[in-house]
């Protein structure tokens, strides 16, 4: 699944691909503009966006 993650306050965007099936359920049944905690994607995302 390709995801475009953005932070509108700084106009920063990151396009990434998530291949781990265990991380994807966090995004199921969410709208395109729904905010989701990055913790669900793993430790590397927690450090990157905090």
N, CA, C and O atoms as a Tripos MOL2 file, in Angstrom:
@<TRIPOS>MOLECULE
protein
  200   199    50     0     0
PROTEIN
NO_CHARGES

@<TRIPOS>ATOM
      1 N           0.8480   -1.1560    0.0000 N.3       1 UNK1
      2 CA          0.0000    0.0000    0.0000 C.3       1 UNK1
      3 C           0.9030    1.2300    0.0000 C.2       1 UNK1
      4 O           1.7940    1.3520    0.8400 O.2       1 UNK1
      5 N           0.6730    2.1260   -0.9290 N.am      2 UNK2
      6 CA          1.4120    3.3810   -0.9590 C.3       2 UNK2
      7 C           0.6420    4.4140   -0.1530 C.2       2 UNK2
      8 O          -0.5830    4.5040   -0.2380 O.2       2 UNK2
      9 N           1.3810    5.1890    0.6300 N.am      3 UNK3
     10 CA          0.7500    6.2010    1.4730 C.3       3 UNK3
     11 C           1.4750    7.5220    1.3030 C.2       3 UNK3
     12 O           2.7040    7.5720    1.2550 O.2       3 UNK3
     13 N           0.6980    8.5900    1.2120 N.am      4 UNK4
     14 CA          1.2510    9.9350    1.1890 C.3       4 UNK4
     15 C           0.9760   10.5400    2.5560 C.2       4 UNK4
     16 O          -0.1760   10.8010    2.9050 O.2       4 UNK4
     17 N           2.0220   10.7610    3.3220 N.am      5 UNK5
     18 CA          1.8930   11.2970    4.6720 C.3       5 UNK5
     19 C           2.3110   12.7550    4.6190 C.2       5 UNK5
     20 O           3.3800   13.0870    4.1060 O.2       5 UNK5
     21 N           1.4570   13.6270    5.1540 N.am      6 UNK6
     22 CA          1.7760   15.0490    5.0810 C.3       6 UNK6
     23 C           1.5820   15.7310    6.4250 C.2       6 UNK6
     24 O           0.8220   15.2770    7.2800 O.2       6 UNK6
     25 N           2.2980   16.8380    6.5800 N.am      7 UNK7
     26 CA          2.1800   17.7050    7.7480 C.3       7 UNK7
     27 C           1.9280   19.1130    7.2140 C.2       7 UNK7
     28 O           2.8720   19.8380    6.9010 O.2       7 UNK7
     29 N           0.6470   19.5020    7.1090 N.am      8 UNK8
     30 CA          0.2830   20.7590    6.4460 C.3       8 UNK8
     31 C           0.9220   22.0070    7.0440 C.2       8 UNK8
     32 O           1.1500   22.9750    6.3200 O.2       8 UNK8
     33 N           1.2130   22.0160    8.3200 N.am      9 UNK9
     34 CA          1.7750   23.2110    8.9490 C.3       9 UNK9
     35 C           3.1270   23.5910    8.3380 C.2       9 UNK9
     36 O           3.4530   24.7740    8.2350 O.2       9 UNK9
     37 N           3.9070   22.5940    7.9360 N.am     10 UNK10
     38 CA          5.2240   22.8570    7.3470 C.3      10 UNK10
     39 C           5.2720   22.5090    5.8630 C.2      10 UNK10
     40 O           6.3110   22.6590    5.2200 O.2      10 UNK10
     41 N           4.1520   22.0470    5.3230 N.am     11 UNK11
     42 CA          4.0470   21.6210    3.9190 C.3      11 UNK11
     43 C           5.0120   20.4850    3.5900 C.2      11 UNK11
     44 O           5.4790   20.3630    2.4570 O.2      11 UNK11
     45 N           5.3000   19.6740    4.5690 N.am     12 UNK12
     46 CA          6.1830   18.5260    4.3960 C.3      12 UNK12
     47 C           5.3440   17.3160    3.9750 C.2      12 UNK12
     48 O           4.2790   17.0740    4.5420 O.2      12 UNK12
     49 N           5.8190   16.5590    2.9860 N.am     13 UNK13
     50 CA          5.1400   15.3560    2.5290 C.3      13 UNK13
     51 C           6.1480   14.2320    2.3710 C.2      13 UNK13
     52 O           7.3200   14.4570    2.0690 O.2      13 UNK13
     53 N           5.6580   13.0090    2.5830 N.am     14 UNK14
     54 CA          6.5040   11.8320    2.4020 C.3      14 UNK14
     55 C           5.6550   10.7340    1.7790 C.2      14 UNK14
     56 O           4.6110   10.3710    2.3200 O.2      14 UNK14
     57 N           6.0940   10.2100    0.6530 N.am     15 UNK15
     58 CA          5.4340    9.0930   -0.0040 C.3      15 UNK15
     59 C           6.1870    7.8340    0.3820 C.2      15 UNK15
     60 O           7.4000    7.7440    0.1900 O.2      15 UNK15
     61 N           5.4720    6.8690    0.9230 N.am     16 UNK16
     62 CA          6.1110    5.6410    1.3830 C.3      16 UNK16
     63 C           5.2360    4.4470    1.0380 C.2      16 UNK16
     64 O           4.0450    4.5940    0.7640 O.2      16 UNK16
     65 N           5.8260    3.2860    1.0540 N.am     17 UNK17
     66 CA          5.0950    2.0530    0.7900 C.3      17 UNK17
     67 C           5.1720    1.1650    2.0250 C.2      17 UNK17
     68 O           6.2540    0.9190    2.5570 O.2      17 UNK17
     69 N           4.0250    0.6910    2.4730 N.am     18 UNK18
     70 CA          3.9510   -0.1770    3.6470 C.3      18 UNK18
     71 C           3.6320   -1.5850    3.1570 C.2      18 UNK18
     72 O           2.5800   -1.8170    2.5630 O.2      18 UNK18
     73 N           4.5400   -2.5200    3.4060 N.am     19 UNK19
     74 CA          4.3630   -3.9000    2.9550 C.3      19 UNK19
     75 C           3.9750   -4.8430    4.0830 C.2      19 UNK19
     76 O           3.5100   -5.9530    3.8210 O.2      19 UNK19
     77 N           4.1540   -4.4340    5.3060 N.am     20 UNK20
     78 CA          3.8710   -5.2850    6.4590 C.3      20 UNK20
     79 C           2.3620   -5.3480    6.7020 C.2      20 UNK20
     80 O           1.7430   -4.3360    7.0290 O.2      20 UNK20
     81 N           1.7820   -6.5140    6.5460 N.am     21 UNK21
     82 CA          0.3380   -6.7040    6.7060 C.3      21 UNK21
     83 C          -0.1450   -6.3950    8.1210 C.2      21 UNK21
     84 O          -1.3230   -6.0910    8.3110 O.2      21 UNK21
     85 N           0.7310   -6.4660    9.1090 N.am     22 UNK22
     86 CA          0.3320   -6.2240   10.4950 C.3      22 UNK22
     87 C           0.1720   -4.7400   10.7990 C.2      22 UNK22
     88 O          -0.4800   -4.3770   11.7790 O.2      22 UNK22
     89 N           0.7500   -3.8880    9.9820 N.am     23 UNK23
     90 CA          0.6490   -2.4460   10.1930 C.3      23 UNK23
     91 C          -0.5580   -1.8340    9.4860 C.2      23 UNK23
     92 O          -0.9900   -0.7390    9.8450 O.2      23 UNK23
     93 N          -1.0990   -2.5120    8.5060 N.am     24 UNK24
     94 CA         -2.1740   -1.9540    7.6900 C.3      24 UNK24
     95 C          -3.5390   -1.8420    8.3670 C.2      24 UNK24
     96 O          -4.2700   -0.9080    8.0380 O.2      24 UNK24
     97 N          -3.9380   -2.7220    9.2880 N.am     25 UNK25
     98 CA         -5.2800   -2.6000    9.8790 C.3      25 UNK25
     99 C          -5.5560   -1.2520   10.5450 C.2      25 UNK25
    100 O          -6.7160   -0.8680   10.6990 O.2      25 UNK25
    101 N          -4.5240   -0.5420   10.9350 N.am     26 UNK26
    102 CA         -4.6980    0.7850   11.5200 C.3      26 UNK26
    103 C          -5.3950    1.7250   10.5440 C.2      26 UNK26
    104 O          -6.0940    2.6480   10.9630 O.2      26 UNK26
    105 N          -5.2120    1.5000    9.2530 N.am     27 UNK27
    106 CA         -5.7330    2.4020    8.2340 C.3      27 UNK27
    107 C          -7.0370    1.9300    7.6010 C.2      27 UNK27
    108 O          -7.6280    2.6510    6.7970 O.2      27 UNK27
    109 N          -7.4860    0.7460    7.9510 N.am     28 UNK28
    110 CA         -8.7320    0.2410    7.3810 C.3      28 UNK28
    111 C          -9.9100    1.0820    7.8490 C.2      28 UNK28
    112 O          -9.9480    1.5290    8.9960 O.2      28 UNK28
    113 N         -10.8630    1.2930    6.9620 N.am     29 UNK29
    114 CA        -12.1020    2.0280    7.2340 C.3      29 UNK29
    115 C         -11.8460    3.4530    7.7190 C.2      29 UNK29
    116 O         -12.6090    3.9780    8.5300 O.2      29 UNK29
    117 N         -10.7900    4.0760    7.2320 N.am     30 UNK30
    118 CA        -10.4830    5.4700    7.5500 C.3      30 UNK30
    119 C         -10.7020    6.3120    6.2990 C.2      30 UNK30
    120 O         -10.5060    5.8330    5.1820 O.2      30 UNK30
    121 N         -11.1000    7.5420    6.4800 N.am     31 UNK31
    122 CA        -11.2260    8.4810    5.3690 C.3      31 UNK31
    123 C          -9.8370    8.9740    4.9710 C.2      31 UNK31
    124 O          -8.8740    8.8080    5.7200 O.2      31 UNK31
    125 N          -9.7410    9.5720    3.8080 N.am     32 UNK32
    126 CA         -8.4550   10.0480    3.3030 C.3      32 UNK32
    127 C          -7.7990   11.0780    4.2170 C.2      32 UNK32
    128 O          -6.5730   11.1060    4.3200 O.2      32 UNK32
    129 N          -8.5720   11.9130    4.8720 N.am     33 UNK33
    130 CA         -8.0080   12.9990    5.6750 C.3      33 UNK33
    131 C          -7.9600   12.6900    7.1680 C.2      33 UNK33
    132 O          -7.7090   13.5870    7.9730 O.2      33 UNK33
    133 N          -8.1930   11.4560    7.5420 N.am     34 UNK34
    134 CA         -8.1980   11.0770    8.9510 C.3      34 UNK34
    135 C          -6.7780   11.0780    9.5150 C.2      34 UNK34
    136 O          -5.8520   10.5530    8.8960 O.2      34 UNK34
    137 N          -6.6210   11.6750   10.6930 N.am     35 UNK35
    138 CA         -5.3270   11.6500   11.3660 C.3      35 UNK35
    139 C          -5.1730   10.3210   12.0980 C.2      35 UNK35
    140 O          -6.0820    9.8800   12.8000 O.2      35 UNK35
    141 N          -4.0230    9.6920   11.9270 N.am     36 UNK36
    142 CA         -3.7330    8.4020   12.5390 C.3      36 UNK36
    143 C          -2.3810    8.5110   13.2410 C.2      36 UNK36
    144 O          -1.4510    9.1220   12.7150 O.2      36 UNK36
    145 N          -2.2770    7.9200   14.4210 N.am     37 UNK37
    146 CA         -1.0100    7.9500   15.1570 C.3      37 UNK37
    147 C           0.0640    7.1850   14.3890 C.2      37 UNK37
    148 O          -0.1770    6.0700   13.9270 O.2      37 UNK37
    149 N           1.2240    7.7670   14.2560 N.am     38 UNK38
    150 CA          2.3250    7.1370   13.5210 C.3      38 UNK38
    151 C           2.9220    5.9650   14.2840 C.2      38 UNK38
    152 O           3.6700    5.1740   13.7090 O.2      38 UNK38
    153 N           2.6070    5.8390   15.5600 N.am     39 UNK39
    154 CA          3.1330    4.7370   16.3640 C.3      39 UNK39
    155 C           2.7840    3.3790   15.7670 C.2      39 UNK39
    156 O           3.5350    2.4190   15.9350 O.2      39 UNK39
    157 N           1.6610    3.2900   15.0760 N.am     40 UNK40
    158 CA          1.2210    2.0250   14.5050 C.3      40 UNK40
    159 C           2.1510    1.5390   13.3960 C.2      40 UNK40
    160 O           2.1630    0.3480   13.0820 O.2      40 UNK40
    161 N           2.9260    2.4360   12.8010 N.am     41 UNK41
    162 CA          3.8230    2.0590   11.7150 C.3      41 UNK41
    163 C           5.1720    1.5520   12.1940 C.2      41 UNK41
    164 O           5.9310    0.9830   11.4090 O.2      41 UNK41
    165 N           5.4800    1.7450   13.4590 N.am     42 UNK42
    166 CA          6.7350    1.2350   13.9970 C.3      42 UNK42
    167 C           7.5680    2.3160   14.6540 C.2      42 UNK42
    168 O           7.2430    3.5020   14.6030 O.2      42 UNK42
    169 N           8.6380    1.8790   15.2670 N.am     43 UNK43
    170 CA          9.5110    2.7760   16.0350 C.3      43 UNK43
    171 C          10.1360    3.8640   15.1630 C.2      43 UNK43
    172 O          10.2730    5.0040   15.6060 O.2      43 UNK43
    173 N          10.5170    3.5260   13.9270 N.am     44 UNK44
    174 CA         11.1660    4.5150   13.0660 C.3      44 UNK44
    175 C          10.2550    5.7080   12.7640 C.2      44 UNK44
    176 O          10.7410    6.8220   12.5690 O.2      44 UNK44
    177 N           8.9440    5.4810   12.7250 N.am     45 UNK45
    178 CA          8.0030    6.5780   12.4770 C.3      45 UNK45
    179 C           7.7610    7.3870   13.7390 C.2      45 UNK45
    180 O           7.5390    8.5950   13.6520 O.2      45 UNK45
    181 N           7.7960    6.7820   14.8740 N.am     46 UNK46
    182 CA          7.5990    7.4960   16.1360 C.3      46 UNK46
    183 C           8.7060    8.5340   16.3150 C.2      46 UNK46
    184 O           8.4440    9.6600   16.7380 O.2      46 UNK46
    185 N           9.9220    8.1600   15.9970 N.am     47 UNK47
    186 CA         11.0660    9.0590   16.1270 C.3      47 UNK47
    187 C          11.0280   10.1460   15.0550 C.2      47 UNK47
    188 O          11.3440   11.3030   15.3320 O.2      47 UNK47
    189 N          10.6460    9.7800   13.8400 N.am     48 UNK48
    190 CA         10.6750   10.7090   12.7200 C.3      48 UNK48
    191 C           9.6970   11.8700   12.8860 C.2      48 UNK48
    192 O          10.0320   13.0000   12.5300 O.2      48 UNK48
    193 N           8.5130   11.6280   13.4110 N.am     49 UNK49
    194 CA          7.4620   12.6410   13.4330 C.3      49 UNK49
    195 C           7.2160   13.2300   14.8090 C.2      49 UNK49
    196 O           6.2370   13.9540   14.9850 O.2      49 UNK49
    197 N           8.0520   12.9560   15.7810 N.am     50 UNK50
    198 CA          7.8260   13.5450   17.1010 C.3      50 UNK50
    199 C           8.7660   14.6970   17.3570 C.2      50 UNK50
    200 O           8.7150   15.3110   18.4230 O.2      50 UNK50
@<TRIPOS>BOND
     1     1     2 1
     2     2     3 1
     3     3     4 2
     4     3     5 am
     5     5     6 1
     6     6     7 1
     7     7     8 2
     8     7     9 am
     9     9    10 1
    10    10    11 1
    11    11    12 2
    12    11    13 am
    13    13    14 1
    14    14    15 1
    15    15    16 2
    16    15    17 am
    17    17    18 1
    18    18    19 1
    19    19    20 2
    20    19    21 am
    21    21    22 1
    22    22    23 1
    23    23    24 2
    24    23    25 am
    25    25    26 1
    26    26    27 1
    27    27    28 2
    28    27    29 am
    29    29    30 1
    30    30    31 1
    31    31    32 2
    32    31    33 am
    33    33    34 1
    34    34    35 1
    35    35    36 2
    36    35    37 am
    37    37    38 1
    38    38    39 1
    39    39    40 2
    40    39    41 am
    41    41    42 1
    42    42    43 1
    43    43    44 2
    44    43    45 am
    45    45    46 1
    46    46    47 1
    47    47    48 2
    48    47    49 am
    49    49    50 1
    50    50    51 1
    51    51    52 2
    52    51    53 am
    53    53    54 1
    54    54    55 1
    55    55    56 2
    56    55    57 am
    57    57    58 1
    58    58    59 1
    59    59    60 2
    60    59    61 am
    61    61    62 1
    62    62    63 1
    63    63    64 2
    64    63    65 am
    65    65    66 1
    66    66    67 1
    67    67    68 2
    68    67    69 am
    69    69    70 1
    70    70    71 1
    71    71    72 2
    72    71    73 am
    73    73    74 1
    74    74    75 1
    75    75    76 2
    76    75    77 am
    77    77    78 1
    78    78    79 1
    79    79    80 2
    80    79    81 am
    81    81    82 1
    82    82    83 1
    83    83    84 2
    84    83    85 am
    85    85    86 1
    86    86    87 1
    87    87    88 2
    88    87    89 am
    89    89    90 1
    90    90    91 1
    91    91    92 2
    92    91    93 am
    93    93    94 1
    94    94    95 1
    95    95    96 2
    96    95    97 am
    97    97    98 1
    98    98    99 1
    99    99   100 2
   100    99   101 am
   101   101   102 1
   102   102   103 1
   103   103   104 2
   104   103   105 am
   105   105   106 1
   106   106   107 1
   107   107   108 2
   108   107   109 am
   109   109   110 1
   110   110   111 1
   111   111   112 2
   112   111   113 am
   113   113   114 1
   114   114   115 1
   115   115   116 2
   116   115   117 am
   117   117   118 1
   118   118   119 1
   119   119   120 2
   120   119   121 am
   121   121   122 1
   122   122   123 1
   123   123   124 2
   124   123   125 am
   125   125   126 1
   126   126   127 1
   127   127   128 2
   128   127   129 am
   129   129   130 1
   130   130   131 1
   131   131   132 2
   132   131   133 am
   133   133   134 1
   134   134   135 1
   135   135   136 2
   136   135   137 am
   137   137   138 1
   138   138   139 1
   139   139   140 2
   140   139   141 am
   141   141   142 1
   142   142   143 1
   143   143   144 2
   144   143   145 am
   145   145   146 1
   146   146   147 1
   147   147   148 2
   148   147   149 am
   149   149   150 1
   150   150   151 1
   151   151   152 2
   152   151   153 am
   153   153   154 1
   154   154   155 1
   155   155   156 2
   156   155   157 am
   157   157   158 1
   158   158   159 1
   159   159   160 2
   160   159   161 am
   161   161   162 1
   162   162   163 1
   163   163   164 2
   164   163   165 am
   165   165   166 1
   166   166   167 1
   167   167   168 2
   168   167   169 am
   169   169   170 1
   170   170   171 1
   171   171   172 2
   172   171   173 am
   173   173   174 1
   174   174   175 1
   175   175   176 2
   176   175   177 am
   177   177   178 1
   178   178   179 1
   179   179   180 2
   180   179   181 am
   181   181   182 1
   182   182   183 1
   183   183   184 2
   184   183   185 am
   185   185   186 1
   186   186   187 1
   187   187   188 2
   188   187   189 am
   189   189   190 1
   190   190   191 1
   191   191   192 2
   192   191   193 am
   193   193   194 1
   194   194   195 1
   195   195   196 2
   196   195   197 am
   197   197   198 1
   198   198   199 1
   199   199   200 2
@<TRIPOS>SUBSTRUCTURE
     1 UNK1         2 RESIDUE 1 A UNK
     2 UNK2         6 RESIDUE 1 A UNK
     3 UNK3        10 RESIDUE 1 A UNK
     4 UNK4        14 RESIDUE 1 A UNK
     5 UNK5        18 RESIDUE 1 A UNK
     6 UNK6        22 RESIDUE 1 A UNK
     7 UNK7        26 RESIDUE 1 A UNK
     8 UNK8        30 RESIDUE 1 A UNK
     9 UNK9        34 RESIDUE 1 A UNK
    10 UNK10       38 RESIDUE 1 A UNK
    11 UNK11       42 RESIDUE 1 A UNK
    12 UNK12       46 RESIDUE 1 A UNK
    13 UNK13       50 RESIDUE 1 A UNK
    14 UNK14       54 RESIDUE 1 A UNK
    15 UNK15       58 RESIDUE 1 A UNK
    16 UNK16       62 RESIDUE 1 A UNK
    17 UNK17       66 RESIDUE 1 A UNK
    18 UNK18       70 RESIDUE 1 A UNK
    19 UNK19       74 RESIDUE 1 A UNK
    20 UNK20       78 RESIDUE 1 A UNK
    21 UNK21       82 RESIDUE 1 A UNK
    22 UNK22       86 RESIDUE 1 A UNK
    23 UNK23       90 RESIDUE 1 A UNK
    24 UNK24       94 RESIDUE 1 A UNK
    25 UNK25       98 RESIDUE 1 A UNK
    26 UNK26      102 RESIDUE 1 A UNK
    27 UNK27      106 RESIDUE 1 A UNK
    28 UNK28      110 RESIDUE 1 A UNK
    29 UNK29      114 RESIDUE 1 A UNK
    30 UNK30      118 RESIDUE 1 A UNK
    31 UNK31      122 RESIDUE 1 A UNK
    32 UNK32      126 RESIDUE 1 A UNK
    33 UNK33      130 RESIDUE 1 A UNK
    34 UNK34      134 RESIDUE 1 A UNK
    35 UNK35      138 RESIDUE 1 A UNK
    36 UNK36      142 RESIDUE 1 A UNK
    37 UNK37      146 RESIDUE 1 A UNK
    38 UNK38      150 RESIDUE 1 A UNK
    39 UNK39      154 RESIDUE 1 A UNK
    40 UNK40      158 RESIDUE 1 A UNK
    41 UNK41      162 RESIDUE 1 A UNK
    42 UNK42      166 RESIDUE 1 A UNK
    43 UNK43      170 RESIDUE 1 A UNK
    44 UNK44      174 RESIDUE 1 A UNK
    45 UNK45      178 RESIDUE 1 A UNK
    46 UNK46      182 RESIDUE 1 A UNK
    47 UNK47      186 RESIDUE 1 A UNK
    48 UNK48      190 RESIDUE 1 A UNK
    49 UNK49      194 RESIDUE 1 A UNK
    50 UNK50      198 RESIDUE 1 A UNK
